[in-house]
Short mmCIF file of C-alpha atoms in Angstrom, two decimals:
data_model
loop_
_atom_site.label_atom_id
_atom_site.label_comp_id
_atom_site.label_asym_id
_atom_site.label_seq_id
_atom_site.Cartn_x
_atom_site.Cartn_y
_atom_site.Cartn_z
CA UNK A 266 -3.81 -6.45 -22.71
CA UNK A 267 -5.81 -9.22 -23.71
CA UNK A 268 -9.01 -7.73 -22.38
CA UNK A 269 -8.97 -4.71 -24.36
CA UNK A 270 -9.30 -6.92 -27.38
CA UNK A 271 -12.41 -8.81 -26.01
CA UNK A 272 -13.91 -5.71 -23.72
CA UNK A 273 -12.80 -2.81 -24.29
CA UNK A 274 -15.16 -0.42 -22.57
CA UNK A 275 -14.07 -2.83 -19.31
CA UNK A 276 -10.72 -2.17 -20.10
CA UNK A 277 -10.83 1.45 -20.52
CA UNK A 278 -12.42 1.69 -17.25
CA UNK A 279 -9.39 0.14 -15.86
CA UNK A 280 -6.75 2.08 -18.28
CA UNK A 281 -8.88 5.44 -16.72
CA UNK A 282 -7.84 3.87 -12.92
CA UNK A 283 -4.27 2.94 -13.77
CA UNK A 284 -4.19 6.72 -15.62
CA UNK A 285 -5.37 8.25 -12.38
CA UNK A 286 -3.27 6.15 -9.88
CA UNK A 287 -0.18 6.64 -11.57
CA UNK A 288 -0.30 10.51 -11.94
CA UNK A 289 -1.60 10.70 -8.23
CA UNK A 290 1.74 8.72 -7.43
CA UNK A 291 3.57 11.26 -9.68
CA UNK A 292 1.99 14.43 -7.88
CA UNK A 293 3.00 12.74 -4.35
CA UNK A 294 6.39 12.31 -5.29
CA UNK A 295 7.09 16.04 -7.05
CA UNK A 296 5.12 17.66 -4.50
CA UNK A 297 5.98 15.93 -0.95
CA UNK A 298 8.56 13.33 -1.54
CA UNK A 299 11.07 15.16 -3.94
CA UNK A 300 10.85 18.64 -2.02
CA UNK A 301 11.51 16.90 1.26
CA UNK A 302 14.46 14.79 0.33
CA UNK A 303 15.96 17.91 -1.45
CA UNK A 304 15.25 19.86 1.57
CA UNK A 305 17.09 17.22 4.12
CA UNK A 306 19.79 16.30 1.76
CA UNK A 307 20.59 19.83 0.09
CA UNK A 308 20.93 17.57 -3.15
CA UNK A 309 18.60 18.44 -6.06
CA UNK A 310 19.47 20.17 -9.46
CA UNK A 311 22.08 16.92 -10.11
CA UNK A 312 20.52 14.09 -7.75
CA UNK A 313 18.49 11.29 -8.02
CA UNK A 314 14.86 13.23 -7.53
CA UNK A 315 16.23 15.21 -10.43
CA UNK A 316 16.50 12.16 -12.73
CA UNK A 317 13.15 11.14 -11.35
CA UNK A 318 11.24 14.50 -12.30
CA UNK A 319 13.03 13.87 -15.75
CA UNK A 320 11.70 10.43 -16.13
CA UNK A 321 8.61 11.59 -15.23
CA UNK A 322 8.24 14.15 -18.26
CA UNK A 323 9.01 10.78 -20.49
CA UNK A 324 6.19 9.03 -18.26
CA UNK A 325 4.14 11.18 -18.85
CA UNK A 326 4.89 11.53 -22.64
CA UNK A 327 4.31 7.39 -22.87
CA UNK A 328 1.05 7.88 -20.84
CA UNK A 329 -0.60 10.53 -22.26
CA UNK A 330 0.12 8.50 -25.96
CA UNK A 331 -1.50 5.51 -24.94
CA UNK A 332 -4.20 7.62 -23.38
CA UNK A 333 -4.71 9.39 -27.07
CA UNK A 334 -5.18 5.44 -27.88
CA UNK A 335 -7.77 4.76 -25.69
CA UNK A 336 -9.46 7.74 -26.42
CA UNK A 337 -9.97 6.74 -29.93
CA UNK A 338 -10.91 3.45 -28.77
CA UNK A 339 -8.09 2.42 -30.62
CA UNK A 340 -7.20 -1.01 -28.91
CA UNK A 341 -3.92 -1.26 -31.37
CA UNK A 342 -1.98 0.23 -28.86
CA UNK A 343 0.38 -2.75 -27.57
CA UNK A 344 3.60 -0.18 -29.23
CA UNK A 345 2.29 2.71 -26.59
CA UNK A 346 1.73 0.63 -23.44
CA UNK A 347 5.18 -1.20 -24.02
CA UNK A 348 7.34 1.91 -23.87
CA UNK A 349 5.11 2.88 -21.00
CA UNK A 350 5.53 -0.14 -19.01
CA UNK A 351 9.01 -0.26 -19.95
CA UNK A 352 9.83 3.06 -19.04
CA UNK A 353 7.50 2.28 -15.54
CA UNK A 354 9.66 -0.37 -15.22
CA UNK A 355 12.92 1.35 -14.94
CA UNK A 356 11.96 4.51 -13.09
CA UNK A 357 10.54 2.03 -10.45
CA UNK A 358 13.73 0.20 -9.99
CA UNK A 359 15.75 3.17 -9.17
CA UNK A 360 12.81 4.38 -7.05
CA UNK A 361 12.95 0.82 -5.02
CA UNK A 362 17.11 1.09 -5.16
CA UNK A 363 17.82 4.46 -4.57
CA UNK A 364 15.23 6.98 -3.42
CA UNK A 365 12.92 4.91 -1.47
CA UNK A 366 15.91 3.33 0.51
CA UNK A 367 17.05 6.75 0.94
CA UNK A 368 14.07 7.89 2.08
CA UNK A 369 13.49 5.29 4.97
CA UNK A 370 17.35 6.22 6.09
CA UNK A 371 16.52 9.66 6.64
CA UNK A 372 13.22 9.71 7.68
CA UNK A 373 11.90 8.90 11.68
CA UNK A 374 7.78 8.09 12.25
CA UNK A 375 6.91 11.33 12.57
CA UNK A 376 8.06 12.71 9.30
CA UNK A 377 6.71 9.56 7.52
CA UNK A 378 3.18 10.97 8.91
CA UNK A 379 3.75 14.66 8.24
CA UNK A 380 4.71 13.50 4.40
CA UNK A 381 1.48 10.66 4.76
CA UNK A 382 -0.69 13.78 6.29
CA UNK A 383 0.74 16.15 3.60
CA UNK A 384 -0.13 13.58 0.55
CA UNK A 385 -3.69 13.23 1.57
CA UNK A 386 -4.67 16.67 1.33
CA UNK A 387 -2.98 16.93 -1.83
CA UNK A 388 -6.53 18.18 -3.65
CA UNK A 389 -7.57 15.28 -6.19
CA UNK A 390 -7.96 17.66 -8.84
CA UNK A 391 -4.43 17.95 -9.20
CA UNK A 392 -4.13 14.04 -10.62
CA UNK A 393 -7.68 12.89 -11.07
CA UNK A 394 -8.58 13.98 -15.01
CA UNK A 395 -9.11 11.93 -17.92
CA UNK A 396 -9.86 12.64 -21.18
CA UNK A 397 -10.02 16.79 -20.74
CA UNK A 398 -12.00 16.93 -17.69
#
């Protein structure tokens, strides 16, 4: 946070990374993750990839704000990237207490590849924009 402050074309480069890593993560979860774990556990409209997709719309609410921020080269933003981070925070703790635990109970090597092989060719498009484009 500091950096944007002293640098900020430096830090927007790595706001435009974080932006792109975390809705890559996003689009693995919704479409590999969440549609597998439905499919093996028949649990989905009231279940914890449910909550997930839900946190994800507020995610991507908090993301897309400080992004507007950023775009404006508008380094007061330290309101925007605390409800981000604090909404990151929480969604990640039920992902590493719930979900992901789930996951590795119900999942042998082979699927873990499939869902590896199937995240891969997941087309970049689908996560890697910034800014309009």
């Amino acid at each position: 946070m500091r950096l944007k402050r002293r640098d900020f074309p430096t830090a927007k480069l790595y706001f435009k990374d974080f932006l792109r890593g975390l809705k890559r993560h996003i689009v693995w979860e919704e479409d590999v993750l969440f549609p597998w774990f439905e499919n093996k556990t028949g649990i989905a409209d009231s279940g914890p990839t449910h909550v997930m997709r839900q946190e994800h719309r507020l995610i991507g609410a908090a993301l897309e704000a400080l992004h507007g921020k950023v775009r404006l080269a508008d380094w007061e933003c330290d309101p925007e990237a605390d409800k981000l981070m604090d909404l990151l925070g929480q969604h990640n703790a039920k992902e590493e207490t719930v979900l992901y635990p789930a996951l590795d109970q119900l999942t042998g090597s082979e699927e873990v590849a499939a869902m590896f092989h199937a995240m891969e060719n997941i087309p970049a498009e689908r996560y890697n924009t910034c800014c309009g484009h």
